Short mmCIF file of C-alpha atoms and ligand atoms in Angstrom, two decimals:
data_model
loop_
_atom_site.label_atom_id
_atom_site.label_comp_id
_atom_site.label_asym_id
_atom_site.label_seq_id
_atom_site.Cartn_x
_atom_site.Cartn_y
_atom_site.Cartn_z
CA MET A 1 77.70 226.21 133.41
CA LYS A 2 78.28 226.62 129.67
CA HIS A 3 75.31 224.24 128.33
CA ASN A 4 72.86 226.02 130.81
CA LYS A 5 71.13 228.30 128.32
CA TYR A 6 70.84 225.09 125.94
CA SER A 7 69.64 222.94 128.92
CA MET A 8 66.92 225.59 129.80
CA LEU A 9 66.18 225.88 125.88
CA ALA A 10 65.70 221.90 125.98
CA VAL A 11 63.76 222.20 129.13
CA MET A 12 61.03 224.66 127.87
CA LEU A 13 60.80 222.86 124.35
CA VAL A 14 59.71 219.71 126.08
CA VAL A 15 57.32 221.63 128.15
CA CYS A 16 55.90 223.01 125.36
CA ILE A 17 55.89 219.53 123.46
CA PHE A 18 54.00 218.27 126.60
CA SER A 19 51.70 221.08 127.17
CA THR A 20 50.38 221.47 123.29
CA GLY A 21 48.17 224.34 123.31
CA ARG A 22 48.83 225.79 126.85
CA CYS A 23 52.69 226.41 125.29
CA TYR A 24 53.25 230.76 125.65
CA GLY A 25 56.65 230.47 125.08
CA GLN A 26 57.65 233.11 122.33
CA GLU A 27 56.57 231.76 119.32
CA ASN A 28 53.97 229.10 119.94
CA THR A 29 51.01 231.29 121.22
CA GLU A 30 48.55 229.25 118.83
CA LYS A 31 45.76 227.58 120.80
CA THR A 32 45.41 223.71 120.02
CA PRO A 33 41.67 222.95 119.25
CA GLU A 34 39.73 220.93 121.52
CA VAL A 35 39.51 217.53 120.72
CA LYS A 36 36.28 215.55 122.07
CA ASN A 37 35.79 212.98 119.63
CA ILE A 38 38.76 210.16 118.49
CA ILE A 39 38.04 207.95 115.66
CA PHE A 40 41.26 205.65 115.85
CA MET A 41 41.39 204.10 112.42
CA ILE A 42 43.75 201.38 111.62
CA GLY A 43 44.53 199.66 108.27
CA ASP A 44 46.31 196.28 109.62
CA GLY A 45 49.14 195.62 107.23
CA MET A 46 48.23 198.73 105.12
CA GLY A 47 51.84 200.06 103.88
CA LEU A 48 52.19 202.98 101.40
CA ALA A 49 52.34 200.57 98.53
CA HIS A 50 49.21 198.99 99.60
CA VAL A 51 47.42 202.66 99.13
CA ALA A 52 49.34 203.28 95.98
CA ALA A 53 48.39 199.85 94.14
CA THR A 54 44.35 200.88 95.18
CA THR A 55 45.10 204.24 93.62
CA ILE A 56 46.61 203.03 90.76
CA TYR A 57 43.54 200.57 90.43
CA ARG A 58 41.30 202.93 90.57
CA ASN A 59 42.71 204.92 87.80
CA TYR A 60 44.17 207.41 90.39
CA GLU A 61 40.50 208.38 91.17
CA PRO A 62 41.37 209.99 94.65
CA LEU A 63 40.72 207.65 97.53
CA HIS A 64 38.87 209.17 101.03
CA LEU A 65 42.53 209.12 102.51
CA GLU A 66 43.22 211.29 100.13
CA ARG A 67 41.05 214.15 101.56
CA ALA A 68 43.41 213.82 104.76
CA GLN A 69 44.86 217.32 105.72
CA TYR A 70 47.89 216.52 107.57
CA ILE A 71 50.26 213.37 106.70
CA GLY A 72 53.07 211.83 108.40
CA LEU A 73 55.19 208.72 108.86
CA ALA A 74 55.47 206.19 111.46
CA LYS A 75 57.99 203.84 112.84
CA THR A 76 56.78 200.36 113.78
CA TYR A 77 59.39 198.24 115.41
CA SER A 78 58.72 196.44 118.80
CA SER A 79 61.09 195.90 121.77
CA ASN A 80 62.64 192.98 120.65
CA ASN A 81 62.18 193.17 116.78
CA ARG A 82 62.78 195.86 113.75
CA VAL A 83 59.88 193.69 112.47
CA THR A 84 56.91 193.95 114.51
CA ASP A 85 53.35 191.85 114.57
CA SER A 86 50.18 193.09 115.20
CA ALA A 87 50.27 192.07 118.91
CA ALA A 88 52.94 194.41 119.95
CA SER A 89 52.19 197.30 117.49
CA GLY A 90 48.76 197.26 118.55
CA THR A 91 50.04 197.66 121.96
CA ALA A 92 52.40 200.56 121.44
CA LEU A 93 49.13 202.03 119.72
CA ALA A 94 46.85 201.44 122.28
CA THR A 95 49.07 202.27 125.45
CA GLY A 96 52.16 204.60 123.82
CA VAL A 97 54.14 201.31 125.04
CA LYS A 98 56.77 199.30 122.69
CA THR A 99 56.79 195.68 123.74
CA TYR A 100 57.46 192.35 122.60
CA ASN A 101 55.96 190.44 119.61
CA GLY A 102 52.88 188.73 120.81
CA ALA A 103 52.29 190.97 123.53
CA VAL A 104 48.47 192.13 124.01
CA GLY A 105 48.14 195.28 126.32
CA VAL A 106 51.43 194.61 128.63
CA ASP A 107 55.02 195.69 128.79
CA THR A 108 58.20 193.85 128.28
CA ALA A 109 57.75 192.64 132.10
CA LYS A 110 54.01 191.43 131.13
CA HIS A 111 52.89 193.97 133.42
CA ALA A 112 49.65 195.29 132.50
CA VAL A 113 49.28 198.95 130.95
CA ARG A 114 46.22 201.06 130.62
CA THR A 115 45.21 201.62 126.98
CA ILE A 116 43.90 204.81 125.75
CA LEU A 117 39.96 203.09 125.38
CA GLU A 118 40.23 202.30 129.12
CA LYS A 119 41.30 205.99 130.10
CA ALA A 120 38.65 207.18 127.71
CA GLU A 121 35.91 204.94 129.79
CA ASP A 122 37.97 206.61 132.90
CA ASN A 123 37.47 209.83 131.63
CA GLY A 124 33.71 209.33 130.99
CA LYS A 125 33.60 208.85 127.46
CA ALA A 126 31.98 206.61 125.05
CA THR A 127 34.16 203.81 123.57
CA GLY A 128 33.94 201.46 120.95
CA MET A 129 35.75 199.03 118.47
CA VAL A 130 34.88 197.88 115.03
CA VAL A 131 36.65 195.19 113.38
CA THR A 132 36.57 192.60 110.28
CA TYR A 133 38.47 190.04 111.70
CA SER A 134 37.45 188.70 115.57
CA VAL A 135 37.10 191.10 117.91
CA THR A 136 40.01 188.91 119.91
CA ASN A 137 42.27 188.94 117.30
CA ALA A 138 45.85 190.93 118.45
CA THR A 139 44.68 194.66 116.83
CA PRO A 140 41.37 194.75 118.74
CA ALA A 141 42.63 192.84 121.52
CA THR A 142 45.27 195.44 122.45
CA PHE A 143 42.88 198.16 123.33
CA ILE A 144 40.78 196.08 125.61
CA ALA A 145 43.12 193.31 127.00
CA HIS A 146 46.09 192.21 129.03
CA VAL A 147 47.39 188.85 128.61
CA GLU A 148 50.94 187.89 127.58
CA SER A 149 50.22 185.86 124.12
CA ARG A 150 47.61 187.11 121.40
CA LYS A 151 46.98 183.53 121.03
CA MET A 152 44.68 183.40 124.45
CA GLU A 153 41.64 184.30 122.77
CA GLU A 154 39.11 182.81 124.85
CA GLU A 155 41.22 185.25 127.35
CA ILE A 156 40.88 188.18 125.73
CA ALA A 157 37.00 187.74 125.14
CA GLU A 158 36.64 187.73 128.97
CA TYR A 159 37.82 191.29 128.91
CA TYR A 160 34.84 192.33 126.95
CA LEU A 161 33.20 191.61 130.41
CA LYS A 162 35.67 193.77 132.55
CA THR A 163 35.00 196.98 130.77
CA ASP A 164 32.25 199.40 129.99
CA ILE A 165 33.27 199.45 126.17
CA ASP A 166 29.47 200.53 124.89
CA VAL A 167 29.94 199.04 120.89
CA PHE A 168 32.06 196.22 119.86
CA MET A 169 31.24 194.67 116.20
CA GLY A 170 33.09 192.08 114.46
CA GLY A 171 33.51 188.62 114.37
CA GLY A 172 34.45 185.96 117.50
CA THR A 173 31.74 184.05 118.44
CA GLN A 174 33.49 181.04 118.79
CA PHE A 175 35.31 182.80 121.86
CA PHE A 176 31.74 183.69 123.33
CA LYS A 177 29.90 180.92 122.74
CA GLU A 178 32.35 178.07 122.47
CA ARG A 179 34.21 178.38 125.36
CA SER A 180 36.83 175.00 126.96
CA ASP A 181 35.23 176.89 130.19
CA LYS A 182 31.79 176.43 128.89
CA ARG A 183 31.20 179.74 129.78
CA ASP A 184 28.21 181.92 127.27
CA LEU A 185 30.37 185.63 127.52
CA ALA A 186 27.11 186.31 125.26
CA ASP A 187 24.41 185.48 127.79
CA GLU A 188 27.03 187.43 130.62
CA LEU A 189 26.97 190.56 128.36
CA GLU A 190 23.19 190.60 127.93
CA ALA A 191 23.11 190.22 131.95
CA LYS A 192 25.39 193.14 131.97
CA GLY A 193 23.04 195.04 129.52
CA TYR A 194 24.63 194.73 125.87
CA GLN A 195 22.52 193.49 123.39
CA ILE A 196 24.20 190.97 121.68
CA VAL A 197 23.62 190.61 117.77
CA TYR A 198 24.70 188.17 114.86
CA THR A 199 23.67 189.82 111.70
CA LEU A 200 24.12 193.13 109.97
CA ASP A 201 20.63 193.89 109.77
CA ASP A 202 20.44 193.32 113.40
CA ILE A 203 23.06 196.56 114.22
CA LEU A 204 21.55 198.83 111.28
CA SER A 205 17.92 198.37 113.17
CA PHE A 206 19.81 198.74 116.93
CA SER A 207 18.31 201.57 118.74
CA GLY A 208 20.13 201.42 122.10
CA ASN A 209 23.28 201.97 123.64
CA ARG A 210 25.21 198.95 124.43
CA LEU A 211 25.63 196.70 121.76
CA GLY A 212 28.04 194.04 120.75
CA ALA A 213 27.79 192.50 117.29
CA LEU A 214 29.75 189.27 116.48
CA LEU A 215 28.91 187.79 112.76
CA ALA A 216 31.14 185.02 112.21
CA PRO A 217 32.72 182.04 114.57
CA ASN A 218 36.05 184.21 114.06
CA ALA A 219 37.29 186.08 111.21
CA MET A 220 34.33 187.64 109.04
CA PRO A 221 34.25 186.86 105.18
CA LYS A 222 36.72 188.49 102.80
CA MET A 223 34.91 191.29 100.79
CA SER A 224 35.54 188.61 97.98
CA GLU A 225 33.35 186.29 99.69
CA GLY A 226 30.82 188.73 100.16
CA ARG A 227 31.34 190.93 103.10
CA GLY A 228 29.59 193.85 101.78
CA ASP A 229 29.41 197.37 103.07
CA TYR A 230 29.88 195.87 106.93
CA LEU A 231 32.52 198.25 107.88
CA PRO A 232 31.14 201.58 106.85
CA LEU A 233 27.83 200.94 107.52
CA ALA A 234 29.37 199.33 111.35
CA THR A 235 31.18 202.43 111.41
CA ASP A 236 28.78 204.46 110.93
CA LYS A 237 26.77 203.02 113.66
CA ALA A 238 28.68 203.03 115.69
CA LEU A 239 29.38 206.63 115.52
CA GLU A 240 25.98 207.24 115.81
CA ILE A 241 25.45 204.99 118.94
CA LEU A 242 28.69 206.61 120.67
CA LYS A 243 27.80 210.19 119.99
CA ASN A 244 24.38 209.48 121.64
CA ASN A 245 25.99 207.89 124.96
CA SER A 246 27.95 210.80 126.08
CA GLN A 247 28.38 214.57 126.58
CA LYS A 248 31.77 214.12 127.10
CA GLY A 249 32.78 212.18 123.58
CA PHE A 250 33.72 209.35 122.57
CA PHE A 251 36.80 206.97 121.54
CA LEU A 252 36.28 204.68 118.62
CA MET A 253 38.83 202.28 117.48
CA VAL A 254 38.08 201.00 113.67
CA GLU A 255 40.26 198.34 112.18
CA GLY A 256 40.50 196.92 108.40
CA SER A 257 42.02 193.95 109.59
CA MET A 258 42.15 192.06 106.33
CA ILE A 259 44.29 194.32 104.46
CA ASP A 260 47.29 192.11 106.13
CA GLY A 261 46.02 189.21 105.20
CA GLY A 262 46.32 189.67 101.40
CA GLY A 263 49.78 191.10 102.20
CA HIS A 264 50.47 187.67 104.02
CA LYS A 265 48.94 185.62 100.73
CA ASN A 266 50.30 187.86 98.49
CA ASP A 267 47.25 188.64 97.03
CA ALA A 268 47.18 192.35 95.08
CA VAL A 269 43.53 191.63 94.30
CA MET A 270 42.27 190.99 98.10
CA VAL A 271 45.15 193.94 99.62
CA ILE A 272 43.21 196.27 96.76
CA ASP A 273 39.42 194.83 97.59
CA GLU A 274 40.23 195.11 101.13
CA THR A 275 41.83 198.29 101.28
CA ILE A 276 38.98 199.86 99.19
CA ASP A 277 36.36 198.69 101.92
CA PHE A 278 38.38 200.20 104.48
CA ASP A 279 38.80 203.57 102.85
CA LYS A 280 34.99 203.99 102.53
CA ALA A 281 35.05 203.60 106.01
CA VAL A 282 37.38 206.67 106.52
CA GLY A 283 35.30 208.55 104.42
CA VAL A 284 31.96 208.06 106.86
CA ALA A 285 34.77 209.22 109.47
CA PHE A 286 35.97 212.27 107.97
CA ASP A 287 32.64 212.84 107.03
CA PHE A 288 31.48 212.43 110.88
CA ALA A 289 34.44 214.94 111.75
CA ASP A 290 32.97 217.43 109.12
CA LYS A 291 29.79 217.36 110.97
CA ASN A 292 30.95 217.34 114.12
CA PRO A 293 33.78 219.79 115.53
CA GLY A 294 35.93 218.74 117.76
CA THR A 295 36.64 215.21 116.02
CA LEU A 296 40.04 213.87 115.21
CA VAL A 297 40.49 211.44 112.76
CA VAL A 298 43.72 209.12 112.49
CA VAL A 299 44.20 206.61 110.25
CA THR A 300 47.41 204.53 110.23
CA ALA A 301 48.73 200.99 110.08
CA ASP A 302 50.15 198.89 112.84
CA HIS A 303 52.94 197.84 110.12
CA GLU A 304 53.92 196.85 106.07
CA THR A 305 52.89 193.17 105.31
CA GLY A 306 54.35 191.41 101.94
CA GLY A 307 56.97 194.21 101.20
CA LEU A 308 54.55 195.30 98.05
CA SER A 309 56.45 197.22 95.90
CA LEU A 310 55.20 198.23 92.19
CA PRO A 311 57.97 197.64 89.69
CA SER A 312 57.76 198.83 86.19
CA GLY A 313 56.73 195.53 83.79
CA LYS A 314 58.25 193.16 86.08
CA PRO A 315 55.80 190.08 85.69
CA ASP A 316 55.57 188.55 89.04
CA PHE A 317 52.03 189.53 89.58
CA THR A 318 49.94 191.15 87.31
CA LEU A 319 46.17 191.84 87.96
CA PRO A 320 43.38 190.33 86.20
CA ASP A 321 42.69 192.51 83.40
CA GLN A 322 44.61 195.77 84.78
CA GLY A 323 47.88 195.28 83.90
CA ILE A 324 49.71 196.45 86.93
CA LYS A 325 52.68 194.76 87.87
CA TYR A 326 53.13 193.90 91.44
CA ALA A 327 56.16 192.33 93.69
CA PHE A 328 55.78 191.11 96.92
CA SER A 329 58.82 190.77 98.60
CA THR A 330 57.62 188.72 101.62
CA GLY A 331 55.17 186.77 103.04
CA GLY A 332 55.03 188.32 106.49
CA HIS A 333 55.36 191.63 108.07
CA THR A 334 57.99 194.00 107.21
CA GLY A 335 59.99 197.24 108.95
CA ILE A 336 58.91 199.92 106.52
CA PHE A 337 57.96 203.10 108.43
CA VAL A 338 54.08 203.26 107.16
CA PRO A 339 51.84 206.71 106.63
CA ILE A 340 49.45 208.46 109.16
CA TYR A 341 46.79 210.30 107.64
CA ALA A 342 44.91 212.77 109.86
CA TYR A 343 41.97 214.80 109.65
CA GLY A 344 39.78 217.51 111.86
CA ALA A 345 40.59 219.14 115.31
CA GLY A 346 44.11 218.76 116.32
CA ALA A 347 44.71 216.99 112.94
CA GLU A 348 48.25 219.03 112.55
CA ASN A 349 49.87 217.29 115.54
CA PHE A 350 50.71 214.17 113.32
CA SER A 351 52.56 215.80 110.42
CA ARG A 352 56.14 214.22 111.41
CA ILE A 353 58.03 211.22 111.57
CA LEU A 354 56.46 209.52 114.63
CA GLU A 355 57.41 206.76 116.95
CA ASN A 356 54.07 204.44 116.68
CA THR A 357 53.82 204.83 120.86
CA ASP A 358 53.72 208.95 120.29
CA ILE A 359 50.21 208.41 118.35
CA PRO A 360 48.03 207.45 121.55
CA LYS A 361 50.34 209.99 123.75
CA ILE A 362 49.18 212.70 121.37
CA MET A 363 45.45 212.04 120.97
CA GLU A 364 45.45 211.76 124.81
CA GLN A 365 46.97 215.19 125.28
CA LEU A 366 44.65 216.64 122.60
CA ALA A 367 41.70 215.48 124.35
CA ASP A 368 42.97 215.95 127.55
CA ILE A 369 42.43 211.89 128.19
CA LYS A 370 44.11 211.23 131.43
MG1 LIG B 1 44.85 193.22 113.20
ZN1 LIG B 2 50.17 190.34 109.98
#
């Protein structure tokens, strides 16, 4: 059996990969840091060009993202298309399973797949989500719900009653309170022990441990419409609540939801405004990791939107007063790899070219989430 030696090596390698930190082979004797808290940040549609454009706009003044200690790349394709939508890629990032475009927390056979947020809850961790679009929109939906289509937003809202998520903040009042079945899910959540609030001030003055914030009927306002510092402030508040809620740590997903919209509209001003806002939240998360050892922050995108590039002098688009030239190649998503920025405990595990589905698997392994 000529291949025996190689088979053994392959088996050992697989064992090593799937037991990171517990592999005592010849070379890898390193002990993996214990991850207690996970902050998973998703810039919807945030490709490398979006980050580069934002950096150029700032005259190369570094973004918080540049504090990342390890950088990787993620392949974003879905099970049925090399260009994913936010539902399939969200499901990949939440469950580690590739599925069809439009799917929310279900596999290609439309069977529910447990998400990292659900598993974290089952493992005694506190959990939360903070977004700028509706909390029922595709990306957050994939972490909490299991439905065959992202369009089923009223059904998705009901999943907030089916889990023990500690904190959720974003838009989406209409899916909780103006429903076709006349239920008022906000009332039902309050009966379950949540405080449901409708303003940023009420978020900031909150002092309990179960909070739902619904700040708009559907999407929240864009940065250009005066959203202000909601995302970094809400992220900071969510971290405070989650840290207090469990000795066993937490899982928090934060989404810069509207970078994607800038890409779809081929609106570079919106891309940059929304990326700067998301980056402020990244700074909050990195600062938290600095002060709380055992915290892992992973920042990535679900896909790129707009096919943005930064050509020299090509007048497709000139940002007012900046003289930066832009070219968008599509009003949709693209299949280009997206960046991964990792910070804190276990960050070195993301310095690779990964399938998007690898990301939750690695996080679960590092934090011993089962
Ligand atoms: Mg999204
Ligand atoms: Zn999109």
